[in-house]
mmCIF file of C-alpha atoms in Angstrom:
data_model
loop_
_atom_site.group_PDB
_atom_site.id
_atom_site.type_symbol
_atom_site.label_atom_id
_atom_site.label_comp_id
_atom_site.label_asym_id
_atom_site.label_seq_id
_atom_site.Cartn_x
_atom_site.Cartn_y
_atom_site.Cartn_z
ATOM 1 C CA MET A 1 178.922 97.901 96.782
ATOM 2 C CA ALA A 2 177.065 96.388 93.767
ATOM 3 C CA LEU A 3 176.833 92.782 94.263
ATOM 4 C CA ASP A 4 177.584 90.674 91.251
ATOM 5 C CA TRP A 5 175.687 87.589 90.993
ATOM 6 C CA THR A 6 177.417 85.898 89.010
ATOM 7 C CA LYS A 7 180.438 85.364 91.575
ATOM 8 C CA LEU A 8 178.212 83.929 94.258
ATOM 9 C CA PRO A 9 176.835 80.451 94.411
ATOM 10 C CA SER A 10 173.166 79.903 94.357
ATOM 11 C CA LEU A 11 170.937 80.501 97.121
ATOM 12 C CA THR A 12 169.266 77.405 97.166
ATOM 13 C CA ALA A 13 173.317 76.169 97.894
ATOM 14 C CA LEU A 14 173.992 78.348 100.675
ATOM 15 C CA ARG A 15 170.451 77.642 101.996
ATOM 16 C CA ALA A 16 171.130 73.821 102.032
ATOM 17 C CA PHE A 17 174.598 74.660 103.618
ATOM 18 C CA GLU A 18 173.169 76.912 106.207
ATOM 19 C CA ALA A 19 171.165 74.081 107.317
ATOM 20 C CA ALA A 20 173.243 71.208 107.261
ATOM 21 C CA ALA A 21 175.597 73.326 109.067
ATOM 22 C CA ARG A 22 173.374 74.343 111.531
ATOM 23 C CA ALA A 23 171.859 70.865 112.462
ATOM 24 C CA LYS A 24 175.113 69.004 111.968
ATOM 25 C CA SER A 25 173.421 66.370 109.941
ATOM 26 C CA PHE A 26 171.950 66.526 106.240
ATOM 27 C CA SER A 27 168.957 64.573 107.312
ATOM 28 C CA ALA A 28 168.216 67.289 109.800
ATOM 29 C CA ALA A 29 168.768 69.635 107.366
ATOM 30 C CA ALA A 30 166.387 68.189 104.934
ATOM 31 C CA ARG A 31 164.171 67.763 106.927
ATOM 32 C CA SER A 32 163.646 71.482 108.102
ATOM 33 C CA LEU A 33 163.698 72.407 104.449
ATOM 34 C CA ASN A 34 161.068 69.833 102.939
ATOM 35 C CA VAL A 35 163.625 68.430 100.651
ATOM 36 C CA THR A 36 165.312 65.030 100.750
ATOM 37 C CA HIS A 37 168.833 63.887 102.302
ATOM 38 C CA ALA A 38 170.405 63.705 98.926
ATOM 39 C CA ALA A 39 169.197 66.962 97.565
ATOM 40 C CA VAL A 40 171.184 68.944 100.544
ATOM 41 C CA ALA A 41 174.444 66.577 100.162
ATOM 42 C CA GLN A 42 173.816 67.368 96.436
ATOM 43 C CA GLN A 43 174.069 71.164 96.904
ATOM 44 C CA VAL A 44 176.979 71.429 99.695
ATOM 45 C CA ARG A 45 178.970 69.365 97.193
ATOM 46 C CA ALA A 46 178.064 71.807 94.834
ATOM 47 C CA LEU A 47 178.833 74.666 97.084
ATOM 48 C CA GLU A 48 182.602 73.123 97.837
ATOM 49 C CA GLU A 49 182.990 72.900 94.122
ATOM 50 C CA PHE A 50 182.114 76.370 93.412
ATOM 51 C CA ILE A 51 184.104 77.618 96.473
ATOM 52 C CA GLY A 52 186.685 75.127 95.577
ATOM 53 C CA MET A 53 187.012 73.719 99.470
ATOM 54 C CA GLN A 54 185.846 71.147 101.948
ATOM 55 C CA LEU A 55 183.248 73.014 104.045
ATOM 56 C CA LEU A 56 182.044 69.881 105.785
ATOM 57 C CA GLU A 57 183.440 66.647 106.850
ATOM 58 C CA ARG A 58 181.416 63.922 106.473
ATOM 59 C CA SER A 59 181.126 60.327 108.733
ATOM 60 C CA ALA A 60 179.302 57.776 109.694
ATOM 61 C CA ARG A 61 177.679 59.778 112.656
ATOM 62 C CA GLY A 62 176.869 62.706 111.033
ATOM 63 C CA VAL A 63 178.977 65.753 109.635
ATOM 64 C CA SER A 64 181.204 68.627 111.080
ATOM 65 C CA LEU A 65 182.639 71.798 110.140
ATOM 66 C CA THR A 66 185.707 72.399 108.854
ATOM 67 C CA SER A 67 187.353 75.468 109.888
ATOM 68 C CA GLU A 68 186.111 77.190 106.655
ATOM 69 C CA GLY A 69 183.019 75.868 106.931
ATOM 70 C CA GLN A 70 182.544 77.729 110.039
ATOM 71 C CA GLU A 71 183.749 80.887 108.755
ATOM 72 C CA LEU A 72 181.079 80.486 106.082
ATOM 73 C CA ALA A 73 178.419 79.080 108.338
ATOM 74 C CA LYS A 74 179.369 82.193 110.866
ATOM 75 C CA ALA A 75 178.322 84.580 107.861
ATOM 76 C CA LEU A 76 175.275 83.113 106.481
ATOM 77 C CA ALA A 77 174.146 82.636 110.178
ATOM 78 C CA ASN A 78 174.092 86.822 110.246
ATOM 79 C CA GLY A 79 173.341 86.969 106.565
ATOM 80 C CA PHE A 80 170.225 85.004 106.887
ATOM 81 C CA ALA A 81 169.206 86.301 110.453
ATOM 82 C CA ALA A 82 169.308 90.149 108.772
ATOM 83 C CA ILE A 83 166.887 88.602 105.755
ATOM 84 C CA ALA A 84 164.925 87.468 107.828
ATOM 85 C CA GLU A 85 164.204 90.780 110.171
ATOM 86 C CA GLY A 86 164.420 92.573 107.219
ATOM 87 C CA ILE A 87 161.567 90.682 105.926
ATOM 88 C CA GLU A 88 159.456 90.321 109.302
ATOM 89 C CA THR A 89 159.455 94.327 109.563
ATOM 90 C CA LEU A 90 158.301 94.800 106.545
ATOM 91 C CA GLN A 91 155.522 92.397 107.375
ATOM 92 C CA GLU A 92 154.786 94.118 110.751
ATOM 93 C CA LYS A 93 154.452 97.459 108.764
ATOM 94 C CA ASN A 94 152.206 95.594 106.555
ATOM 95 C CA ARG A 95 149.964 94.039 109.345
ATOM 96 C CA SER A 96 149.108 97.501 110.437
ATOM 97 C CA ARG A 97 149.072 99.811 107.675
ATOM 98 C CA PRO A 98 144.994 100.385 106.861
ATOM 99 C CA VAL A 99 143.247 98.356 104.943
ATOM 100 C CA ARG A 100 143.087 100.729 100.926
ATOM 101 C CA VAL A 101 139.784 100.221 99.572
ATOM 102 C CA THR A 102 138.659 101.592 96.301
ATOM 103 C CA THR A 103 135.177 102.069 95.071
ATOM 104 C CA THR A 104 132.522 104.194 93.645
ATOM 105 C CA ALA A 105 131.321 106.809 95.990
ATOM 106 C CA TYR A 106 127.497 105.881 95.121
ATOM 107 C CA PHE A 107 128.428 102.231 96.811
ATOM 108 C CA ALA A 108 130.265 102.964 99.155
ATOM 109 C CA GLU A 109 127.853 105.272 101.140
ATOM 110 C CA ALA A 110 124.272 103.465 99.978
ATOM 111 C CA VAL A 111 126.174 100.031 100.915
ATOM 112 C CA ILE A 112 129.478 100.040 102.772
ATOM 113 C CA PHE A 113 129.363 102.986 105.234
ATOM 114 C CA PRO A 114 125.915 101.995 106.919
ATOM 115 C CA LYS A 115 126.951 98.533 107.790
ATOM 116 C CA ILE A 116 130.753 99.492 109.076
ATOM 117 C CA ALA A 117 130.273 99.916 112.365
ATOM 118 C CA GLU A 118 129.300 96.044 112.665
ATOM 119 C CA PHE A 119 132.539 95.133 110.921
ATOM 120 C CA TRP A 120 134.853 97.388 113.069
ATOM 121 C CA SER A 121 132.472 96.312 116.113
ATOM 122 C CA THR A 122 134.217 92.742 115.388
ATOM 123 C CA ALA A 123 137.777 94.034 113.974
ATOM 124 C CA PRO A 124 138.123 97.147 116.030
ATOM 125 C CA ARG A 125 142.105 97.321 115.500
ATOM 126 C CA ILE A 126 141.914 97.232 111.669
ATOM 127 C CA GLU A 127 141.536 100.652 109.997
ATOM 128 C CA ILE A 128 139.986 100.915 106.833
ATOM 129 C CA SER A 129 141.353 103.818 104.221
ATOM 130 C CA PHE A 130 138.203 104.460 101.485
ATOM 131 C CA ALA A 131 139.160 105.977 98.539
ATOM 132 C CA PRO A 132 135.644 106.961 96.816
ATOM 133 C CA THR A 133 135.857 107.133 93.007
ATOM 134 C CA ASP A 134 134.301 106.670 89.728
ATOM 135 C CA GLU A 135 137.631 106.040 87.929
ATOM 136 C CA ALA A 136 138.667 102.571 87.322
ATOM 137 C CA ILE A 137 142.228 102.716 89.535
ATOM 138 C CA ASP A 138 145.341 100.468 89.000
ATOM 139 C CA LEU A 139 145.133 98.735 92.009
ATOM 140 C CA VAL A 140 148.524 97.663 92.303
ATOM 141 C CA ALA A 141 150.593 100.567 91.085
ATOM 142 C CA GLU A 142 148.406 102.418 93.800
ATOM 143 C CA GLY A 143 149.122 100.320 96.120
ATOM 144 C CA PHE A 144 145.266 99.505 96.954
ATOM 145 C CA ASP A 145 144.305 96.345 98.805
ATOM 146 C CA LEU A 146 141.386 95.748 97.149
ATOM 147 C CA ALA A 147 137.910 97.558 94.788
ATOM 148 C CA ILE A 148 134.840 96.819 94.610
ATOM 149 C CA ARG A 149 133.869 97.092 90.667
ATOM 150 C CA ALA A 150 131.246 97.046 89.029
ATOM 151 C CA GLY A 151 131.470 94.718 85.705
ATOM 152 C CA ASP A 152 132.083 91.455 83.832
ATOM 153 C CA GLY A 153 134.349 90.047 86.319
ATOM 154 C CA ASN A 154 137.514 90.113 83.509
ATOM 155 C CA TRP A 155 140.416 92.561 84.977
ATOM 156 C CA PRO A 156 143.527 91.067 83.889
ATOM 157 C CA ASP A 157 146.048 89.766 86.584
ATOM 158 C CA LEU A 158 143.565 90.490 89.182
ATOM 159 C CA LYS A 159 141.593 88.562 91.036
ATOM 160 C CA CYS A 160 137.847 88.502 91.319
ATOM 161 C CA ARG A 161 134.883 87.007 93.033
ATOM 162 C CA LEU A 162 131.370 88.441 92.853
ATOM 163 C CA LEU A 163 129.592 90.123 96.059
ATOM 164 C CA ILE A 164 126.266 91.446 94.698
ATOM 165 C CA GLU A 165 124.061 91.513 91.712
ATOM 166 C CA SER A 166 121.572 94.567 91.611
ATOM 167 C CA PRO A 167 119.152 95.442 88.529
ATOM 168 C CA THR A 168 119.965 98.285 86.355
ATOM 169 C CA ARG A 169 116.623 100.390 86.699
ATOM 170 C CA ALA A 170 115.439 104.012 85.011
ATOM 171 C CA PHE A 171 115.081 106.306 87.819
ATOM 172 C CA ALA A 172 113.466 109.751 88.064
ATOM 173 C CA ALA A 173 111.401 112.030 90.621
ATOM 174 C CA PRO A 174 108.173 111.441 92.055
ATOM 175 C CA SER A 175 107.273 114.719 90.278
ATOM 176 C CA LEU A 176 107.931 112.767 87.189
ATOM 177 C CA VAL A 177 107.067 109.363 87.911
ATOM 178 C CA ASP A 178 103.629 110.447 89.499
ATOM 179 C CA ASN A 179 102.518 112.656 86.665
ATOM 180 C CA PRO A 180 100.461 110.744 84.325
ATOM 181 C CA ALA A 181 101.171 113.617 81.372
ATOM 182 C CA THR A 182 104.600 113.012 81.594
ATOM 183 C CA ASN A 183 106.178 112.978 78.166
ATOM 184 C CA TRP A 184 109.209 110.002 78.883
ATOM 185 C CA ASP A 185 110.683 110.884 75.027
ATOM 186 C CA GLU A 186 111.451 114.440 76.004
ATOM 187 C CA VAL A 187 112.664 113.907 79.773
ATOM 188 C CA PRO A 188 116.728 113.971 79.243
ATOM 189 C CA TRP A 189 119.086 111.483 80.825
ATOM 190 C CA LEU A 190 121.633 112.451 82.743
ATOM 191 C CA ILE A 191 124.540 110.632 81.292
ATOM 192 C CA PRO A 192 127.719 112.058 81.082
ATOM 193 C CA SER A 193 128.988 112.631 77.869
ATOM 194 C CA ASP A 194 132.263 110.044 78.279
ATOM 195 C CA SER A 195 130.285 107.904 80.251
ATOM 196 C CA LEU A 196 129.305 104.020 78.290
ATOM 197 C CA TRP A 197 127.828 101.877 80.874
ATOM 198 C CA GLU A 198 125.206 103.812 80.972
ATOM 199 C CA ARG A 199 124.784 103.837 77.097
ATOM 200 C CA GLU A 200 125.285 99.969 77.531
ATOM 201 C CA ALA A 201 122.467 99.591 79.773
ATOM 202 C CA LEU A 202 120.010 101.141 77.233
ATOM 203 C CA GLU A 203 121.315 99.469 74.307
ATOM 204 C CA GLU A 204 121.118 96.228 75.906
ATOM 205 C CA SER A 205 117.297 97.177 76.847
ATOM 206 C CA GLY A 206 116.688 98.437 73.051
ATOM 207 C CA ILE A 207 116.679 101.926 73.544
ATOM 208 C CA ASP A 208 118.268 104.209 70.441
ATOM 209 C CA THR A 209 120.974 105.974 72.830
ATOM 210 C CA SER A 210 121.195 108.424 69.114
ATOM 211 C CA ALA A 211 117.831 109.129 69.223
ATOM 212 C CA ILE A 212 117.325 110.288 73.355
ATOM 213 C CA LYS A 213 117.944 113.510 75.346
ATOM 214 C CA THR A 214 121.128 113.492 77.268
ATOM 215 C CA LEU A 215 121.472 115.828 79.934
ATOM 216 C CA ALA A 216 125.451 116.409 81.445
ATOM 217 C CA ILE A 217 125.949 117.553 84.923
ATOM 218 C CA GLY A 218 129.274 117.750 84.452
ATOM 219 C CA ALA A 219 130.077 115.335 88.133
ATOM 220 C CA PRO A 220 128.494 111.952 88.360
ATOM 221 C CA SER A 221 128.452 112.451 92.161
ATOM 222 C CA LEU A 222 125.975 114.928 91.281
ATOM 223 C CA GLU A 223 123.580 112.819 88.640
ATOM 224 C CA ILE A 224 121.241 111.249 91.717
ATOM 225 C CA ARG A 225 120.642 114.788 93.325
ATOM 226 C CA ALA A 226 120.071 116.046 89.873
ATOM 227 C CA ALA A 227 117.189 113.338 89.419
ATOM 228 C CA GLU A 228 115.599 114.098 92.662
ATOM 229 C CA GLU A 229 114.885 117.716 91.893
ATOM 230 C CA GLY A 230 113.618 116.519 88.859
ATOM 231 C CA MET A 231 115.941 117.601 85.991
ATOM 232 C CA GLY A 232 115.974 114.197 84.223
ATOM 233 C CA LEU A 233 116.162 110.303 83.912
ATOM 234 C CA VAL A 234 119.469 108.738 85.686
ATOM 235 C CA VAL A 235 120.311 104.832 85.292
ATOM 236 C CA GLU A 236 121.566 103.471 87.852
ATOM 237 C CA SER A 237 122.135 99.954 90.055
ATOM 238 C CA GLU A 238 119.500 99.581 92.249
ATOM 239 C CA ILE A 239 121.494 99.366 95.287
ATOM 240 C CA ASP A 240 122.956 102.610 95.032
ATOM 241 C CA VAL A 241 119.479 104.547 95.458
ATOM 242 C CA ARG A 242 118.233 102.269 97.594
ATOM 243 C CA ALA A 243 118.148 104.959 100.239
ATOM 244 C CA GLN A 244 116.460 107.364 97.766
ATOM 245 C CA LEU A 245 113.822 105.113 97.597
ATOM 246 C CA LYS A 246 113.126 104.575 100.786
ATOM 247 C CA ALA A 247 112.951 108.385 101.754
ATOM 248 C CA GLU A 248 110.731 108.400 98.409
ATOM 249 C CA THR A 249 112.706 111.134 96.204
ATOM 250 C CA LEU A 250 113.123 108.811 93.624
ATOM 251 C CA LYS A 251 110.759 106.282 92.260
ATOM 252 C CA ILE A 252 111.813 103.768 89.289
ATOM 253 C CA ALA A 253 110.296 105.067 86.010
ATOM 254 C CA PRO A 254 108.449 103.224 83.539
ATOM 255 C CA ILE A 255 110.845 102.383 81.609
ATOM 256 C CA SER A 256 112.119 98.836 81.047
ATOM 257 C CA ILE A 257 116.051 98.261 81.901
ATOM 258 C CA THR A 258 116.858 94.647 81.385
ATOM 259 C CA ASN A 259 120.645 95.174 82.729
ATOM 260 C CA MET A 260 121.724 94.020 85.801
ATOM 261 C CA SER A 261 124.938 95.163 87.736
ATOM 262 C CA ARG A 262 126.921 93.021 89.294
ATOM 263 C CA TYR A 263 129.454 94.219 91.486
ATOM 264 C CA PHE A 264 132.722 92.252 92.457
ATOM 265 C CA ILE A 265 136.036 92.373 95.378
ATOM 266 C CA VAL A 266 139.123 92.767 92.328
ATOM 267 C CA THR A 267 142.372 92.325 94.425
ATOM 268 C CA PRO A 268 145.578 92.178 93.458
ATOM 269 C CA PRO A 269 147.029 88.760 92.300
ATOM 270 C CA TRP A 270 148.954 88.021 95.900
ATOM 271 C CA LYS A 271 147.316 86.487 98.743
ATOM 272 C CA PRO A 272 145.754 89.388 101.020
ATOM 273 C CA ARG A 273 146.941 89.996 104.535
ATOM 274 C CA PRO A 274 145.328 89.099 107.493
ATOM 275 C CA ALA A 275 143.796 92.285 107.683
ATOM 276 C CA VAL A 276 142.438 92.524 104.020
ATOM 277 C CA ALA A 277 141.221 89.262 104.179
ATOM 278 C CA ALA A 278 139.039 89.736 107.340
ATOM 279 C CA PHE A 279 137.261 92.604 105.712
ATOM 280 C CA ILE A 280 136.500 90.616 102.817
ATOM 281 C CA SER A 281 135.387 87.867 104.973
ATOM 282 C CA TRP A 282 132.905 90.666 106.321
ATOM 283 C CA LEU A 283 132.230 91.905 103.015
ATOM 284 C CA GLU A 284 130.780 88.595 101.810
ATOM 285 C CA SER A 285 129.258 88.024 104.679
ATOM 286 C CA VAL A 286 126.969 90.830 104.667
ATOM 287 C CA GLY A 287 127.157 90.869 100.985
ATOM 288 C CA PRO A 288 123.708 88.938 100.530
ATOM 289 C CA GLY A 289 122.086 91.193 102.668
ATOM 290 C CA PHE A 290 123.309 94.008 100.556
ATOM 291 C CA GLY A 291 121.125 92.589 97.989
ATOM 292 C CA ASP A 292 118.155 91.899 99.960
ATOM 293 C CA GLU A 293 117.882 95.115 101.265
ATOM 294 C CA ALA A 294 118.393 96.989 97.682
ATOM 295 C CA LEU A 295 115.143 94.835 96.606
ATOM 296 C CA LEU A 296 112.909 97.245 98.582
ATOM 297 C CA SER A 297 111.925 98.704 95.316
ATOM 298 C CA LYS A 298 109.898 96.078 94.239
ATOM 299 C CA ASP A 299 107.829 95.933 96.958
ATOM 300 C CA THR A 300 106.892 99.442 97.034
#
């Protein structure tokens, strides 16, 4: 049966009455609800007026329930207990479900996965479910707990905090970088046809993107691999290719890029549950280390 809320008193009044009935005192009820004695008394009077009968008998020693008040108090105690049980059940499910994280495959592979064992050594019972993707997912609609996104930190209706800053650079295979005969004007940029941020980074650095050669590989996840094979240049955050820099399968190309990549922890607007907060705290504690390691290429 559907509830007709217009025929029900306010929940505030019901809550005040239930507390007063349980405590047999307006003062004790006020303390339990963190309101004033007068506020509880006013809500109970409003409830009595709404129902049209006396629920509590007042005296100098406190309050006592009328027979009608006893009936309502019992019904409210059962109802509020059922609500509390339902909420507790949901919270328990929420506590035990995995922390759902979305970020790019590059960032997950280069930054998180090499260190995730450190997190699990301190929080072995927290399960992390990763969904690597280059698409911007609607966290609320898709039920994700957090994202790690590159950008300017301006995502409406979401909470954002800066995690890492890393230089954006042009990278190519050593066969191109180490060859003095390489004509960089002829080397294609491995940029997807529908991607904007790479073009914006190049334009910001004074490079006319309408005049460059491009080669769309078809899958962003293959761009770095294609660059390692000498197929062209990639524009990436240095932190995303630190493994390739260390292995020397990629090197910094002699093309000036002034853009700085900024990675943010992005969460829904509500307070994160404890498992999510623990993972965020870990990310922030090791975040500076991520950035320091990404600067490896400056010393090579």
